[in-house]
Amino acid sequence: PDNPTPLLAALTRVSEELRLETVLMSVPRGARRLVVVAHGILHAVPIHALPLGTSKGSIYEHSNQWLIDRFPLGVTYQGSIALLGYSQRKDLATRFAPMLQVIAVSRTR
């Protein structure tokens, strides 16, 4: 929108700071669910509600899509990488094991 609300402006800034669209290029095109393992303050951010198409030339430009729209089975959260690993080992033979892939993103200092 030309005149975004303060909330949309804040979510757009978070999306850009995280380079969300660059990260999404690492996610296989057929991925149906995204598991987010947040760190620190990102636990308070509604990652699933981040807008796509915020950067010029984006493949999502003018799509009015949110991150959750990109994954038909949704965006879920896991408290830590250790818990995600535990879930993968515990459910290794279940239907979710083939869908899990970890992509780590961190800020450089």
mmCIF file of N, CA and C in Angstrom:
data_model
loop_
_atom_site.group_PDB
_atom_site.id
_atom_site.type_symbol
_atom_site.label_atom_id
_atom_site.label_comp_id
_atom_site.label_asym_id
_atom_site.label_seq_id
_atom_site.Cartn_x
_atom_site.Cartn_y
_atom_site.Cartn_z
ATOM 1 N N PRO A 1 0.814 -1.193 0.000
ATOM 2 C CA PRO A 1 0.000 0.000 0.000
ATOM 3 C C PRO A 1 0.855 1.253 0.000
ATOM 4 N N ASP A 2 0.307 2.347 -0.531
ATOM 5 C CA ASP A 2 1.047 3.599 -0.574
ATOM 6 C C ASP A 2 1.206 4.216 0.802
ATOM 7 N N ASN A 3 0.241 4.034 1.672
ATOM 8 C CA ASN A 3 0.275 4.603 3.008
ATOM 9 C C ASN A 3 0.044 3.485 4.028
ATOM 10 N N PRO A 4 1.094 2.685 4.321
ATOM 11 C CA PRO A 4 0.896 1.529 5.192
ATOM 12 C C PRO A 4 0.619 1.934 6.635
ATOM 13 N N THR A 5 -0.104 1.070 7.323
ATOM 14 C CA THR A 5 -0.347 1.283 8.746
ATOM 15 C C THR A 5 0.972 1.103 9.485
ATOM 16 N N PRO A 6 1.077 1.616 10.711
ATOM 17 C CA PRO A 6 2.318 1.429 11.471
ATOM 18 C C PRO A 6 2.691 -0.049 11.643
ATOM 19 N N LEU A 7 1.682 -0.910 11.842
ATOM 20 C CA LEU A 7 1.967 -2.341 12.000
ATOM 21 C C LEU A 7 2.527 -2.925 10.710
ATOM 22 N N LEU A 8 1.898 -2.627 9.578
ATOM 23 C CA LEU A 8 2.393 -3.130 8.302
ATOM 24 C C LEU A 8 3.795 -2.593 8.013
ATOM 25 N N ALA A 9 4.023 -1.337 8.333
ATOM 26 C CA ALA A 9 5.350 -0.755 8.130
ATOM 27 C C ALA A 9 6.389 -1.476 8.981
ATOM 28 N N ALA A 10 6.043 -1.801 10.232
ATOM 29 C CA ALA A 10 6.969 -2.511 11.118
ATOM 30 C C ALA A 10 7.243 -3.929 10.610
ATOM 31 N N LEU A 11 6.191 -4.637 10.189
ATOM 32 C CA LEU A 11 6.367 -5.999 9.670
ATOM 33 C C LEU A 11 7.191 -5.984 8.380
ATOM 34 N N THR A 12 6.985 -4.977 7.548
ATOM 35 C CA THR A 12 7.753 -4.849 6.313
ATOM 36 C C THR A 12 9.220 -4.641 6.631
ATOM 37 N N ARG A 13 9.494 -3.820 7.617
ATOM 38 C CA ARG A 13 10.899 -3.573 7.997
ATOM 39 C C ARG A 13 11.548 -4.853 8.518
ATOM 40 N N VAL A 14 10.832 -5.614 9.343
ATOM 41 C CA VAL A 14 11.368 -6.884 9.851
ATOM 42 C C VAL A 14 11.636 -7.836 8.687
ATOM 43 N N SER A 15 10.694 -7.926 7.755
ATOM 44 C CA SER A 15 10.856 -8.790 6.583
ATOM 45 C C SER A 15 12.112 -8.415 5.799
ATOM 46 N N GLU A 16 12.315 -7.124 5.618
ATOM 47 C CA GLU A 16 13.494 -6.661 4.880
ATOM 48 C C GLU A 16 14.783 -6.896 5.662
ATOM 49 N N GLU A 17 14.763 -6.641 6.972
ATOM 50 C CA GLU A 17 15.954 -6.852 7.811
ATOM 51 C C GLU A 17 16.371 -8.323 7.831
ATOM 52 N N LEU A 18 15.383 -9.207 7.849
ATOM 53 C CA LEU A 18 15.674 -10.647 7.852
ATOM 54 C C LEU A 18 16.020 -11.167 6.456
ATOM 55 N N ARG A 19 15.848 -10.292 5.444
ATOM 56 C CA ARG A 19 16.058 -10.695 4.048
ATOM 57 C C ARG A 19 15.230 -11.944 3.747
ATOM 58 N N LEU A 20 13.969 -11.869 4.144
ATOM 59 C CA LEU A 20 13.051 -13.005 4.064
ATOM 60 C C LEU A 20 12.981 -13.604 2.664
ATOM 61 N N GLU A 21 12.893 -12.745 1.664
ATOM 62 C CA GLU A 21 12.759 -13.270 0.302
ATOM 63 C C GLU A 21 14.030 -13.988 -0.159
ATOM 64 N N THR A 22 15.184 -13.533 0.290
ATOM 65 C CA THR A 22 16.441 -14.225 -0.019
ATOM 66 C C THR A 22 16.463 -15.584 0.668
ATOM 67 N N VAL A 23 16.023 -15.619 1.916
ATOM 68 C CA VAL A 23 15.961 -16.888 2.658
ATOM 69 C C VAL A 23 15.016 -17.855 1.958
ATOM 70 N N LEU A 24 13.881 -17.364 1.486
ATOM 71 C CA LEU A 24 12.897 -18.228 0.833
ATOM 72 C C LEU A 24 13.430 -18.868 -0.442
ATOM 73 N N MET A 25 14.434 -18.253 -1.057
ATOM 74 C CA MET A 25 15.023 -18.861 -2.250
ATOM 75 C C MET A 25 15.732 -20.171 -1.912
ATOM 76 N N SER A 26 16.084 -20.360 -0.633
ATOM 77 C CA SER A 26 16.742 -21.597 -0.193
ATOM 78 C C SER A 26 15.751 -22.700 0.139
ATOM 79 N N VAL A 27 14.479 -22.344 0.242
ATOM 80 C CA VAL A 27 13.449 -23.324 0.580
ATOM 81 C C VAL A 27 13.001 -24.013 -0.707
ATOM 82 N N PRO A 28 12.981 -25.347 -0.723
ATOM 83 C CA PRO A 28 12.534 -26.042 -1.924
ATOM 84 C C PRO A 28 11.144 -25.578 -2.359
ATOM 85 N N ARG A 29 10.951 -25.414 -3.644
ATOM 86 C CA ARG A 29 9.706 -24.891 -4.209
ATOM 87 C C ARG A 29 8.484 -25.700 -3.766
ATOM 88 N N GLY A 30 8.629 -26.998 -3.598
ATOM 89 C CA GLY A 30 7.495 -27.832 -3.223
ATOM 90 C C GLY A 30 7.235 -27.912 -1.731
ATOM 91 N N ALA A 31 7.994 -27.176 -0.926
ATOM 92 C CA ALA A 31 7.802 -27.234 0.530
ATOM 93 C C ALA A 31 6.388 -26.784 0.875
ATOM 94 N N ARG A 32 5.725 -27.572 1.691
ATOM 95 C CA ARG A 32 4.334 -27.276 2.023
ATOM 96 C C ARG A 32 4.179 -26.710 3.431
ATOM 97 N N ARG A 33 5.223 -26.835 4.252
ATOM 98 C CA ARG A 33 5.172 -26.335 5.625
ATOM 99 C C ARG A 33 6.530 -25.732 5.959
ATOM 100 N N LEU A 34 6.519 -24.659 6.729
ATOM 101 C CA LEU A 34 7.756 -24.034 7.191
ATOM 102 C C LEU A 34 7.786 -24.121 8.705
ATOM 103 N N VAL A 35 8.884 -24.640 9.241
ATOM 104 C CA VAL A 35 9.066 -24.684 10.686
ATOM 105 C C VAL A 35 10.066 -23.593 11.038
ATOM 106 N N VAL A 36 9.648 -22.669 11.883
ATOM 107 C CA VAL A 36 10.475 -21.537 12.282
ATOM 108 C C VAL A 36 11.048 -21.806 13.665
ATOM 109 N N VAL A 37 12.370 -21.657 13.789
ATOM 110 C CA VAL A 37 13.038 -21.710 15.083
ATOM 111 C C VAL A 37 13.607 -20.316 15.303
ATOM 112 N N ALA A 38 12.897 -19.519 16.063
ATOM 113 C CA ALA A 38 13.300 -18.128 16.288
ATOM 114 C C ALA A 38 14.399 -18.062 17.351
ATOM 115 N N HIS A 39 15.065 -16.917 17.388
ATOM 116 C CA HIS A 39 16.120 -16.697 18.377
ATOM 117 C C HIS A 39 15.907 -15.335 19.018
ATOM 118 N N GLY A 40 16.056 -15.288 20.329
ATOM 119 C CA GLY A 40 15.978 -14.027 21.044
ATOM 120 C C GLY A 40 14.664 -13.298 20.841
ATOM 121 N N ILE A 41 14.764 -12.027 20.481
ATOM 122 C CA ILE A 41 13.598 -11.163 20.332
ATOM 123 C C ILE A 41 12.653 -11.649 19.228
ATOM 124 N N LEU A 42 13.167 -12.450 18.300
ATOM 125 C CA LEU A 42 12.317 -12.940 17.206
ATOM 126 C C LEU A 42 11.207 -13.868 17.696
ATOM 127 N N HIS A 43 11.324 -14.368 18.935
ATOM 128 C CA HIS A 43 10.232 -15.170 19.498
ATOM 129 C C HIS A 43 8.960 -14.338 19.621
ATOM 130 N N ALA A 44 9.096 -13.019 19.705
ATOM 131 C CA ALA A 44 7.933 -12.135 19.864
ATOM 132 C C ALA A 44 7.387 -11.637 18.528
ATOM 133 N N VAL A 45 8.020 -12.013 17.426
ATOM 134 C CA VAL A 45 7.613 -11.528 16.108
ATOM 135 C C VAL A 45 6.715 -12.561 15.428
ATOM 136 N N PRO A 46 5.582 -12.139 14.907
ATOM 137 C CA PRO A 46 4.716 -13.080 14.178
ATOM 138 C C PRO A 46 5.302 -13.346 12.781
ATOM 139 N N ILE A 47 6.281 -14.219 12.724
ATOM 140 C CA ILE A 47 6.995 -14.502 11.475
ATOM 141 C C ILE A 47 6.017 -14.879 10.362
ATOM 142 N N HIS A 48 4.992 -15.647 10.687
ATOM 143 C CA HIS A 48 4.023 -16.093 9.676
ATOM 144 C C HIS A 48 3.291 -14.917 9.023
ATOM 145 N N ALA A 49 3.259 -13.771 9.696
ATOM 146 C CA ALA A 49 2.534 -12.605 9.188
ATOM 147 C C ALA A 49 3.426 -11.614 8.447
ATOM 148 N N LEU A 50 4.675 -11.987 8.185
ATOM 149 C CA LEU A 50 5.562 -11.062 7.472
ATOM 150 C C LEU A 50 5.144 -10.975 6.008
ATOM 151 N N PRO A 51 5.140 -9.761 5.477
ATOM 152 C CA PRO A 51 4.728 -9.577 4.081
ATOM 153 C C PRO A 51 5.823 -9.986 3.106
ATOM 154 N N LEU A 52 5.406 -10.464 1.953
ATOM 155 C CA LEU A 52 6.320 -10.763 0.856
ATOM 156 C C LEU A 52 6.139 -9.681 -0.200
ATOM 157 N N GLY A 53 7.143 -9.512 -1.046
ATOM 158 C CA GLY A 53 7.033 -8.522 -2.110
ATOM 159 C C GLY A 53 7.393 -7.126 -1.666
ATOM 160 N N THR A 54 8.227 -7.025 -0.625
ATOM 161 C CA THR A 54 8.577 -5.704 -0.101
ATOM 162 C C THR A 54 9.762 -5.075 -0.822
ATOM 163 N N SER A 55 10.502 -5.865 -1.593
ATOM 164 C CA SER A 55 11.669 -5.306 -2.277
ATOM 165 C C SER A 55 11.410 -5.199 -3.779
ATOM 166 N N LYS A 56 12.000 -4.187 -4.387
ATOM 167 C CA LYS A 56 11.838 -3.963 -5.831
ATOM 168 C C LYS A 56 12.390 -5.156 -6.601
ATOM 169 N N GLY A 57 11.671 -5.568 -7.627
ATOM 170 C CA GLY A 57 12.118 -6.678 -8.452
ATOM 171 C C GLY A 57 11.852 -8.044 -7.846
ATOM 172 N N SER A 58 11.184 -8.078 -6.714
ATOM 173 C CA SER A 58 10.878 -9.335 -6.043
ATOM 174 C C SER A 58 9.912 -10.163 -6.893
ATOM 175 N N ILE A 59 10.052 -11.485 -6.810
ATOM 176 C CA ILE A 59 9.093 -12.339 -7.521
ATOM 177 C C ILE A 59 7.707 -12.226 -6.900
ATOM 178 N N TYR A 60 7.639 -11.708 -5.664
ATOM 179 C CA TYR A 60 6.360 -11.540 -4.980
ATOM 180 C C TYR A 60 5.835 -10.107 -5.083
ATOM 181 N N GLU A 61 6.573 -9.226 -5.779
ATOM 182 C CA GLU A 61 6.198 -7.809 -5.833
ATOM 183 C C GLU A 61 4.748 -7.643 -6.291
ATOM 184 N N HIS A 62 4.023 -6.809 -5.583
ATOM 185 C CA HIS A 62 2.612 -6.503 -5.845
ATOM 186 C C HIS A 62 1.694 -7.719 -5.683
ATOM 187 N N SER A 63 2.154 -8.737 -4.960
ATOM 188 C CA SER A 63 1.316 -9.936 -4.809
ATOM 189 C C SER A 63 0.405 -9.858 -3.587
ATOM 190 N N ASN A 64 0.697 -8.927 -2.688
ATOM 191 C CA ASN A 64 -0.057 -8.819 -1.432
ATOM 192 C C ASN A 64 -0.116 -10.147 -0.693
ATOM 193 N N GLN A 65 1.011 -10.871 -0.692
ATOM 194 C CA GLN A 65 1.096 -12.156 -0.008
ATOM 195 C C GLN A 65 1.804 -11.997 1.320
ATOM 196 N N TRP A 66 1.483 -12.903 2.222
ATOM 197 C CA TRP A 66 2.143 -12.992 3.519
ATOM 198 C C TRP A 66 2.915 -14.313 3.525
ATOM 199 N N LEU A 67 3.856 -14.444 4.420
ATOM 200 C CA LEU A 67 4.655 -15.672 4.468
ATOM 201 C C LEU A 67 3.767 -16.907 4.591
ATOM 202 N N ILE A 68 2.749 -16.846 5.403
ATOM 203 C CA ILE A 68 1.884 -18.014 5.601
ATOM 204 C C ILE A 68 1.194 -18.446 4.307
ATOM 205 N N ASP A 69 0.978 -17.506 3.373
ATOM 206 C CA ASP A 69 0.342 -17.838 2.097
ATOM 207 C C ASP A 69 1.231 -18.719 1.228
ATOM 208 N N ARG A 70 2.520 -18.695 1.465
ATOM 209 C CA ARG A 70 3.489 -19.436 0.640
ATOM 210 C C ARG A 70 3.512 -20.934 0.972
ATOM 211 N N PHE A 71 2.989 -21.307 2.164
ATOM 212 C CA PHE A 71 3.053 -22.696 2.628
ATOM 213 C C PHE A 71 1.652 -23.219 2.932
ATOM 214 N N PRO A 72 1.131 -24.127 2.078
ATOM 215 C CA PRO A 72 -0.247 -24.623 2.236
ATOM 216 C C PRO A 72 -0.528 -25.284 3.580
ATOM 217 N N LEU A 73 0.469 -25.923 4.178
ATOM 218 C CA LEU A 73 0.254 -26.569 5.479
ATOM 219 C C LEU A 73 0.634 -25.658 6.637
ATOM 220 N N GLY A 74 0.980 -24.420 6.324
ATOM 221 C CA GLY A 74 1.203 -23.422 7.358
ATOM 222 C C GLY A 74 2.643 -23.203 7.765
ATOM 223 N N VAL A 75 2.790 -22.274 8.681
ATOM 224 C CA VAL A 75 4.068 -21.937 9.310
ATOM 225 C C VAL A 75 3.913 -22.297 10.774
ATOM 226 N N THR A 76 4.789 -23.157 11.263
ATOM 227 C CA THR A 76 4.735 -23.570 12.660
ATOM 228 C C THR A 76 6.013 -23.130 13.348
ATOM 229 N N TYR A 77 5.980 -23.159 14.655
ATOM 230 C CA TYR A 77 7.117 -22.697 15.452
ATOM 231 C C TYR A 77 7.645 -23.819 16.318
ATOM 232 N N GLN A 78 8.954 -23.854 16.497
ATOM 233 C CA GLN A 78 9.615 -24.795 17.388
ATOM 234 C C GLN A 78 10.474 -23.954 18.326
ATOM 235 N N GLY A 79 10.521 -24.311 19.591
ATOM 236 C CA GLY A 79 11.213 -23.506 20.589
ATOM 237 C C GLY A 79 12.717 -23.446 20.446
ATOM 238 N N SER A 80 13.320 -24.517 19.925
ATOM 239 C CA SER A 80 14.777 -24.536 19.779
ATOM 240 C C SER A 80 15.180 -25.579 18.740
ATOM 241 N N ILE A 81 16.401 -25.450 18.269
ATOM 242 C CA ILE A 81 16.940 -26.439 17.332
ATOM 243 C C ILE A 81 17.004 -27.808 17.999
ATOM 244 N N ALA A 82 17.316 -27.841 19.301
ATOM 245 C CA ALA A 82 17.381 -29.117 20.021
ATOM 246 C C ALA A 82 16.014 -29.807 19.997
ATOM 247 N N LEU A 83 14.949 -29.053 20.237
ATOM 248 C CA LEU A 83 13.602 -29.647 20.193
ATOM 249 C C LEU A 83 13.233 -30.087 18.783
ATOM 250 N N LEU A 84 13.651 -29.315 17.788
ATOM 251 C CA LEU A 84 13.388 -29.706 16.407
ATOM 252 C C LEU A 84 14.102 -31.019 16.096
ATOM 253 N N GLY A 85 15.364 -31.123 16.520
ATOM 254 C CA GLY A 85 16.114 -32.361 16.322
ATOM 255 C C GLY A 85 15.453 -33.534 17.014
ATOM 256 N N TYR A 86 14.987 -33.302 18.243
ATOM 257 C CA TYR A 86 14.295 -34.348 18.985
ATOM 258 C C TYR A 86 13.037 -34.786 18.235
ATOM 259 N N SER A 87 12.287 -33.805 17.729
ATOM 260 C CA SER A 87 11.063 -34.116 16.981
ATOM 261 C C SER A 87 11.380 -34.944 15.745
ATOM 262 N N GLN A 88 12.460 -34.586 15.068
ATOM 263 C CA GLN A 88 12.826 -35.325 13.859
ATOM 264 C C GLN A 88 13.208 -36.759 14.199
ATOM 265 N N ARG A 89 13.999 -36.942 15.259
ATOM 266 C CA ARG A 89 14.393 -38.304 15.636
ATOM 267 C C ARG A 89 13.188 -39.110 16.094
ATOM 268 N N LYS A 90 12.336 -38.489 16.893
ATOM 269 C CA LYS A 90 11.167 -39.181 17.433
ATOM 270 C C LYS A 90 10.206 -39.586 16.320
ATOM 271 N N ASP A 91 10.036 -38.716 15.344
ATOM 272 C CA ASP A 91 9.076 -38.961 14.274
ATOM 273 C C ASP A 91 9.739 -39.413 12.976
ATOM 274 N N LEU A 92 10.910 -39.979 13.075
ATOM 275 C CA LEU A 92 11.681 -40.329 11.888
ATOM 276 C C LEU A 92 10.885 -41.174 10.906
ATOM 277 N N ALA A 93 10.076 -42.074 11.417
ATOM 278 C CA ALA A 93 9.343 -42.972 10.530
ATOM 279 C C ALA A 93 7.954 -42.446 10.181
ATOM 280 N N THR A 94 7.633 -41.255 10.634
ATOM 281 C CA THR A 94 6.298 -40.717 10.365
ATOM 282 C C THR A 94 6.263 -39.912 9.081
ATOM 283 N N ARG A 95 5.117 -39.421 8.760
ATOM 284 C CA ARG A 95 4.937 -38.683 7.511
ATOM 285 C C ARG A 95 5.625 -37.337 7.496
ATOM 286 N N PHE A 96 6.023 -36.776 8.656
ATOM 287 C CA PHE A 96 6.635 -35.456 8.671
ATOM 288 C C PHE A 96 8.133 -35.486 8.408
ATOM 289 N N ALA A 97 8.797 -36.582 8.653
ATOM 290 C CA ALA A 97 10.248 -36.648 8.500
ATOM 291 C C ALA A 97 10.731 -36.216 7.121
ATOM 292 N N PRO A 98 10.102 -36.645 6.017
ATOM 293 C CA PRO A 98 10.599 -36.222 4.705
ATOM 294 C C PRO A 98 10.400 -34.734 4.422
ATOM 295 N N MET A 99 9.516 -34.073 5.156
ATOM 296 C CA MET A 99 9.220 -32.673 4.867
ATOM 297 C C MET A 99 10.130 -31.706 5.609
ATOM 298 N N LEU A 100 10.846 -32.183 6.639
ATOM 299 C CA LEU A 100 11.628 -31.276 7.463
ATOM 300 C C LEU A 100 12.998 -30.998 6.845
ATOM 301 N N GLN A 101 13.314 -29.739 6.757
ATOM 302 C CA GLN A 101 14.620 -29.308 6.301
ATOM 303 C C GLN A 101 14.969 -28.068 7.106
ATOM 304 N N VAL A 102 16.204 -27.965 7.545
ATOM 305 C CA VAL A 102 16.601 -26.841 8.369
ATOM 306 C C VAL A 102 17.397 -25.860 7.540
ATOM 307 N N ILE A 103 17.001 -24.606 7.620
ATOM 308 C CA ILE A 103 17.754 -23.519 7.007
ATOM 309 C C ILE A 103 18.035 -22.528 8.121
ATOM 310 N N ALA A 104 19.293 -22.348 8.454
ATOM 311 C CA ALA A 104 19.662 -21.458 9.552
ATOM 312 C C ALA A 104 19.982 -20.067 9.022
ATOM 313 N N VAL A 105 19.464 -19.069 9.693
ATOM 314 C CA VAL A 105 19.711 -17.677 9.325
ATOM 315 C C VAL A 105 20.112 -16.939 10.587
ATOM 316 N N SER A 106 21.207 -16.226 10.537
ATOM 317 C CA SER A 106 21.601 -15.438 11.697
ATOM 318 C C SER A 106 22.191 -14.127 11.230
ATOM 319 N N ARG A 107 22.216 -13.185 12.122
ATOM 320 C CA ARG A 107 22.818 -11.880 11.823
ATOM 321 C C ARG A 107 24.306 -11.976 12.010
ATOM 322 N N THR A 108 25.072 -11.402 11.098
ATOM 323 C CA THR A 108 26.509 -11.341 11.281
ATOM 324 C C THR A 108 26.822 -10.183 12.209
ATOM 325 N N ARG A 109 27.838 -10.342 12.977
ATOM 326 C CA ARG A 109 28.184 -9.289 13.940
ATOM 327 C C ARG A 109 29.340 -8.475 13.476
#
